[in-house]
Structures are given as structure tokens and as C-alpha cells.
Amino acid sequence: MDAMALLLDRQSHGKLEAPAPSAEQMEMIYRAALRAPDHGELRPWRFIEYSGQGRETLGEIFAGAELEDNPDVSDKTLEKARGKPLRAPFVIAVIAAVKADKKVPRIEQVVSAGCAAHAMLYAAHAQGLGAMWRTGDVVYHQHVRKALRLEHDDELVGFLYLGHCARGDRDIRTLDPADFIERVEG
Ligand SMILES: Cc1cc2nc3c(=O)[nH]c(=O)nc-3n(C[C@H](O)[C@H](O)[C@H](O)COP(=O)(O)O)c2cc1C
């Protein structure tokens, strides 16, 4: 695939189906992640994969967050939380594993983890896979942070849902770069 076409054409796919990415595809996805810009070479990245029944473990963690917020939460809400990771055959938690460093502040390490997640979306797209980056309140919830063993300064930048596209591409609204650019010229 042409590199510019990859950059211009990537789109998120919320409807994803089996099969999960192969081990070879995942290797490329992680290699792309590890090429994220990384000030100070701190490698501030950690990934947790959920596949097969492992996704149910993540669903229980999401349900646990709901229960912690409201012990009287309805069964319907709990079931919805449990079902979220089942929206794709493969889910990856992307974590900014922030290192204490005199030169590189926390925000730069979180941005680096965001870049890693973004690269993973492209690597998925380049290999004909579908992907979607999702967060929601769960990524900031202490119950979820604890279950995923985040340290105090770490950030859960999101969950990448991966699989095969169940639907075709949608029309993408092409934005005009001029609407986002300020130019300072001599
Ligand atoms: C940090 C981050 C978190 C996001 N969280 C969600 C989410 O929880 N739910 C959702 O529907 N879209 C979420 N999105 C947006 C989608 O991933 C996607 O970018 C959006 O639907 C636009 O589709 P596109 O990527 O094809 O332009 C998030 C995006 C980012 C960058």
C-alpha cells in the first residue's frame, strides 16, 4: 500500500469480527508501535492483550468499575459493561508507562504512547485489518487502573479494538487543512 494512501485513507471500524489478527500481523503492529517518537528513549509503553475468553476478564473489570460507582447498578448496565470487550476478537490496552525523568515530562511520555497507539491503527489498516481506538470513563477509573496495574503516573491511553471489518468503509468527510493552519511568513 502506498504510504500516502495509508495516511489519507485510514478509518476506524467499530464493527469488527473474527478472526483475530494473526501472530504475524500482531508482530508488525507492535513493531510499528515501538517506532513511536520517544524523547529520551524512555520506552514509556506497555500493552495488555485480551483475546478469546480473556476479553471476558476485561469485561468483568469494566463491570467492577460500574459496581464500585453504584452497588445498586442494574443487571442491564453490568451486562453492557461486560459485553464491551466482546465487540472485537482482539483488544489491546495501550498504557503510557511513565518513567521518572529530569528531562522528559510526563505529558511527553503520554503523547508518545498516543503516537504508539496511532501507529498501531495504521499498521492494522496496512494489513487489511479493522481497528478502533476507544476510551470512555473506564480508562480513568481507579478500579480499572488498579486491575491493569497502572502506577500512579501511568495513563491508560485507550483500548484498541482489532479484527476484520464487518462492514465496508464509510465516506470520509475531507477536511480542509487551511481551516487548521495559522501561517507566519516573512
Ligand atoms: C484518545 C481517543 C479516544 C477515543 N475514544 C472513543 C470512544 O470511547 N468511543 C468512540 O466511539 N470513539 C472514540 N474515539 C474516536 C474513534 O477512535 C475514531 O477516531 C472516530 O470514530 C473517528 O473515526 P475515524 O478514525 O475513522 O476518523 C477516540 C479517539 C481517540 C483519539
Short mmCIF file of C-alpha atoms and ligand atoms in Angstrom, two decimals:
data_model
loop_
_atom_site.label_atom_id
_atom_site.label_comp_id
_atom_site.label_asym_id
_atom_site.label_seq_id
_atom_site.Cartn_x
_atom_site.Cartn_y
_atom_site.Cartn_z
CA MET A 1 0.00 0.00 0.00
CA ASP A 2 1.22 3.47 -0.90
CA ALA A 3 2.31 5.33 2.25
CA MET A 4 0.30 8.48 1.50
CA ALA A 5 -2.79 6.43 0.68
CA LEU A 6 -2.38 4.70 4.04
CA LEU A 7 -2.17 8.03 5.85
CA LEU A 8 -5.09 9.58 4.00
CA ASP A 9 -7.43 6.59 3.86
CA ARG A 10 -7.26 5.01 7.32
CA GLN A 11 -10.57 4.96 9.07
CA SER A 12 -11.96 3.44 12.23
CA HIS A 13 -14.15 0.37 12.14
CA GLY A 14 -16.44 -0.18 15.09
CA LYS A 15 -17.98 -3.38 13.74
CA LEU A 16 -15.28 -6.00 13.90
CA GLU A 17 -15.43 -9.75 13.57
CA ALA A 18 -13.27 -12.86 13.81
CA PRO A 19 -10.68 -13.95 13.00
CA ALA A 20 -8.42 -12.06 15.35
CA PRO A 21 -5.18 -10.71 13.87
CA SER A 22 -2.59 -13.42 13.35
CA ALA A 23 0.59 -13.58 15.39
CA GLU A 24 2.49 -12.28 12.35
CA GLN A 25 0.12 -9.34 11.95
CA MET A 26 0.40 -8.52 15.66
CA GLU A 27 4.19 -8.62 15.44
CA MET A 28 4.06 -5.92 12.74
CA ILE A 29 1.55 -3.89 14.73
CA TYR A 30 3.82 -3.91 17.78
CA ARG A 31 6.89 -3.13 15.69
CA ALA A 32 5.07 -0.08 14.34
CA ALA A 33 4.15 0.93 17.91
CA LEU A 34 7.77 0.70 19.01
CA ARG A 35 8.76 3.21 16.32
CA ALA A 36 6.75 5.95 18.03
CA PRO A 37 8.68 9.15 18.69
CA ASP A 38 10.25 8.72 22.11
CA HIS A 39 12.07 11.61 23.78
CA GLY A 40 14.99 10.27 25.80
CA GLU A 41 14.40 6.71 24.61
CA LEU A 42 12.40 6.02 27.74
CA ARG A 43 10.18 3.44 26.00
CA PRO A 44 7.14 4.54 28.01
CA TRP A 45 4.84 1.86 26.60
CA ARG A 46 3.04 -1.16 27.96
CA PHE A 47 0.45 -3.29 26.19
CA ILE A 48 -2.03 -5.83 27.56
CA GLU A 49 -3.74 -8.16 25.08
CA TYR A 50 -7.20 -9.58 25.60
CA SER A 51 -8.36 -12.31 23.24
CA GLY A 52 -10.72 -15.27 23.42
CA GLN A 53 -12.07 -15.61 26.94
CA GLY A 54 -9.50 -13.10 28.11
CA ARG A 55 -11.91 -10.46 26.85
CA GLU A 56 -14.38 -11.63 29.47
CA THR A 57 -11.78 -10.89 32.14
CA LEU A 58 -11.65 -7.31 30.86
CA GLY A 59 -15.46 -7.19 30.77
CA GLU A 60 -15.54 -8.21 34.46
CA ILE A 61 -13.12 -5.38 35.22
CA PHE A 62 -15.43 -2.90 33.43
CA ALA A 63 -18.42 -4.30 35.34
CA GLY A 64 -16.44 -3.99 38.58
CA ALA A 65 -15.96 -0.29 37.88
CA GLU A 66 -19.72 0.14 37.46
CA LEU A 67 -20.38 -1.72 40.72
CA GLU A 68 -17.84 0.38 42.56
CA ASP A 69 -19.61 3.55 41.39
CA ASN A 70 -23.03 2.22 42.28
CA PRO A 71 -23.57 -1.02 44.26
CA ASP A 72 -27.22 -0.92 43.16
CA VAL A 73 -26.39 -0.74 39.47
CA SER A 74 -28.84 -2.62 37.24
CA ASP A 75 -28.05 -6.01 35.74
CA LYS A 76 -28.59 -4.43 32.32
CA THR A 77 -25.81 -1.90 32.92
CA LEU A 78 -23.50 -4.64 34.20
CA GLU A 79 -24.17 -6.82 31.18
CA LYS A 80 -23.49 -3.89 28.88
CA ALA A 81 -20.15 -3.26 30.60
CA ARG A 82 -19.24 -6.95 30.43
CA GLY A 83 -20.06 -7.02 26.72
CA LYS A 84 -17.89 -4.11 25.67
CA PRO A 85 -14.66 -6.05 25.06
CA LEU A 86 -16.60 -8.58 23.01
CA ARG A 87 -17.11 -6.00 20.27
CA ALA A 88 -13.92 -7.26 18.61
CA PRO A 89 -11.98 -10.52 18.62
CA PHE A 90 -8.86 -8.81 19.96
CA VAL A 91 -8.44 -5.88 22.34
CA ILE A 92 -5.24 -4.19 23.44
CA ALA A 93 -4.87 -1.84 26.38
CA VAL A 94 -2.27 0.78 25.47
CA ILE A 95 -0.63 2.18 28.56
CA ALA A 96 1.77 5.07 28.97
CA ALA A 97 4.19 3.56 31.49
CA VAL A 98 5.60 6.88 32.60
CA LYS A 99 9.20 6.96 33.82
CA ALA A 100 10.59 9.46 36.30
CA ASP A 101 12.96 11.60 34.26
CA LYS A 102 14.53 15.01 34.77
CA LYS A 103 14.34 16.00 31.09
CA VAL A 104 11.22 14.34 29.75
CA PRO A 105 7.98 15.38 31.43
CA ARG A 106 5.03 13.06 31.89
CA ILE A 107 2.97 14.70 29.13
CA GLU A 108 5.61 13.89 26.51
CA GLN A 109 5.58 10.25 27.54
CA VAL A 110 1.80 10.10 27.36
CA VAL A 111 1.91 11.68 23.91
CA SER A 112 4.48 9.07 22.89
CA ALA A 113 2.12 6.29 23.97
CA GLY A 114 -0.63 8.02 21.95
CA CYS A 115 1.68 8.00 18.94
CA ALA A 116 2.29 4.29 19.50
CA ALA A 117 -1.47 3.66 19.52
CA HIS A 118 -1.86 5.71 16.35
CA ALA A 119 0.92 3.77 14.62
CA MET A 120 -0.84 0.55 15.59
CA LEU A 121 -4.01 1.74 13.85
CA TYR A 122 -2.02 2.36 10.68
CA ALA A 123 -0.23 -0.98 10.89
CA ALA A 124 -3.60 -2.68 11.26
CA HIS A 125 -5.02 -0.81 8.28
CA ALA A 126 -1.94 -1.54 6.16
CA GLN A 127 -2.51 -5.24 6.75
CA GLY A 128 -6.19 -5.16 5.81
CA LEU A 129 -7.43 -5.28 9.41
CA GLY A 130 -10.06 -3.11 11.01
CA ALA A 131 -9.37 -1.18 14.19
CA MET A 132 -10.88 1.34 16.55
CA TRP A 133 -9.42 3.32 19.44
CA ARG A 134 -11.82 3.55 22.35
CA THR A 135 -11.64 5.03 25.82
CA GLY A 136 -14.73 6.02 27.82
CA ASP A 137 -14.82 6.69 31.56
CA VAL A 138 -13.29 3.29 32.27
CA VAL A 139 -9.79 4.38 31.29
CA TYR A 140 -9.76 6.94 34.12
CA HIS A 141 -11.46 4.72 36.68
CA GLN A 142 -9.36 3.71 39.70
CA HIS A 143 -10.82 0.20 39.68
CA VAL A 144 -9.68 -0.33 36.09
CA ARG A 145 -6.31 1.34 36.66
CA LYS A 146 -5.69 -0.94 39.64
CA ALA A 147 -6.78 -4.09 37.80
CA LEU A 148 -4.41 -3.25 34.95
CA ARG A 149 -1.62 -2.47 37.46
CA LEU A 150 -1.07 1.14 36.43
CA GLU A 151 1.41 3.08 38.53
CA HIS A 152 0.45 6.50 39.87
CA ASP A 153 1.83 8.48 36.90
CA ASP A 154 0.81 5.99 34.22
CA GLU A 155 -2.02 6.68 31.80
CA LEU A 156 -4.32 4.24 30.08
CA VAL A 157 -4.39 5.97 26.71
CA GLY A 158 -7.06 3.65 25.39
CA PHE A 159 -8.18 0.29 24.17
CA LEU A 160 -7.54 -0.69 20.57
CA TYR A 161 -10.22 -2.98 19.22
CA LEU A 162 -8.89 -5.10 16.37
CA GLY A 163 -10.34 -7.61 13.97
CA HIS A 164 -11.72 -7.92 10.48
CA CYS A 165 -14.09 -5.29 9.15
CA ALA A 166 -17.71 -6.45 9.30
CA ARG A 167 -18.79 -3.50 7.14
CA GLY A 168 -17.33 -1.61 4.24
CA ASP A 169 -15.70 1.78 4.50
CA ARG A 170 -17.85 4.83 5.14
CA ASP A 171 -17.45 8.09 3.25
CA ILE A 172 -14.88 10.24 4.96
CA ARG A 173 -15.52 13.96 5.16
CA THR A 174 -12.40 15.56 3.74
CA LEU A 175 -11.33 18.44 5.92
CA ASP A 176 -9.57 21.49 4.58
CA PRO A 177 -6.09 21.93 6.11
CA ALA A 178 -6.45 25.71 5.72
CA ASP A 179 -9.09 25.68 8.48
CA PHE A 180 -6.50 24.50 10.98
CA ILE A 181 -3.37 26.41 9.98
CA GLU A 182 -2.05 29.80 11.03
CA ARG A 183 0.78 30.99 8.85
CA VAL A 184 3.54 33.30 9.97
CA GLU A 185 5.52 34.31 6.92
CA GLY A 186 8.39 36.71 6.35
C1 LIG B 1 -7.98 9.02 22.66
C2 LIG B 1 -9.20 8.66 21.85
C3 LIG B 1 -10.27 8.05 22.47
C4 LIG B 1 -11.41 7.73 21.76
N1 LIG B 1 -12.45 7.11 22.39
C5 LIG B 1 -13.56 6.79 21.71
C6 LIG B 1 -14.64 6.11 22.35
O1 LIG B 1 -14.58 5.78 23.52
N2 LIG B 1 -15.74 5.85 21.61
C7 LIG B 1 -15.84 6.21 20.29
O2 LIG B 1 -16.87 5.95 19.68
N3 LIG B 1 -14.81 6.81 19.66
C8 LIG B 1 -13.68 7.10 20.34
N4 LIG B 1 -12.64 7.72 19.70
C9 LIG B 1 -12.78 8.10 18.28
C10 LIG B 1 -12.62 6.93 17.33
O3 LIG B 1 -11.49 6.15 17.65
C11 LIG B 1 -12.48 7.44 15.88
O4 LIG B 1 -11.31 8.19 15.73
C12 LIG B 1 -13.68 8.27 15.46
O5 LIG B 1 -14.83 7.46 15.50
C13 LIG B 1 -13.50 8.86 14.06
O6 LIG B 1 -13.28 7.84 13.14
P1 LIG B 1 -12.02 7.87 12.16
O7 LIG B 1 -10.83 7.41 12.97
O8 LIG B 1 -12.40 6.94 11.06
O9 LIG B 1 -11.86 9.28 11.68
C14 LIG B 1 -11.47 8.01 20.38
C15 LIG B 1 -10.36 8.60 19.76
C16 LIG B 1 -9.24 8.90 20.48
C17 LIG B 1 -8.05 9.53 19.77
#
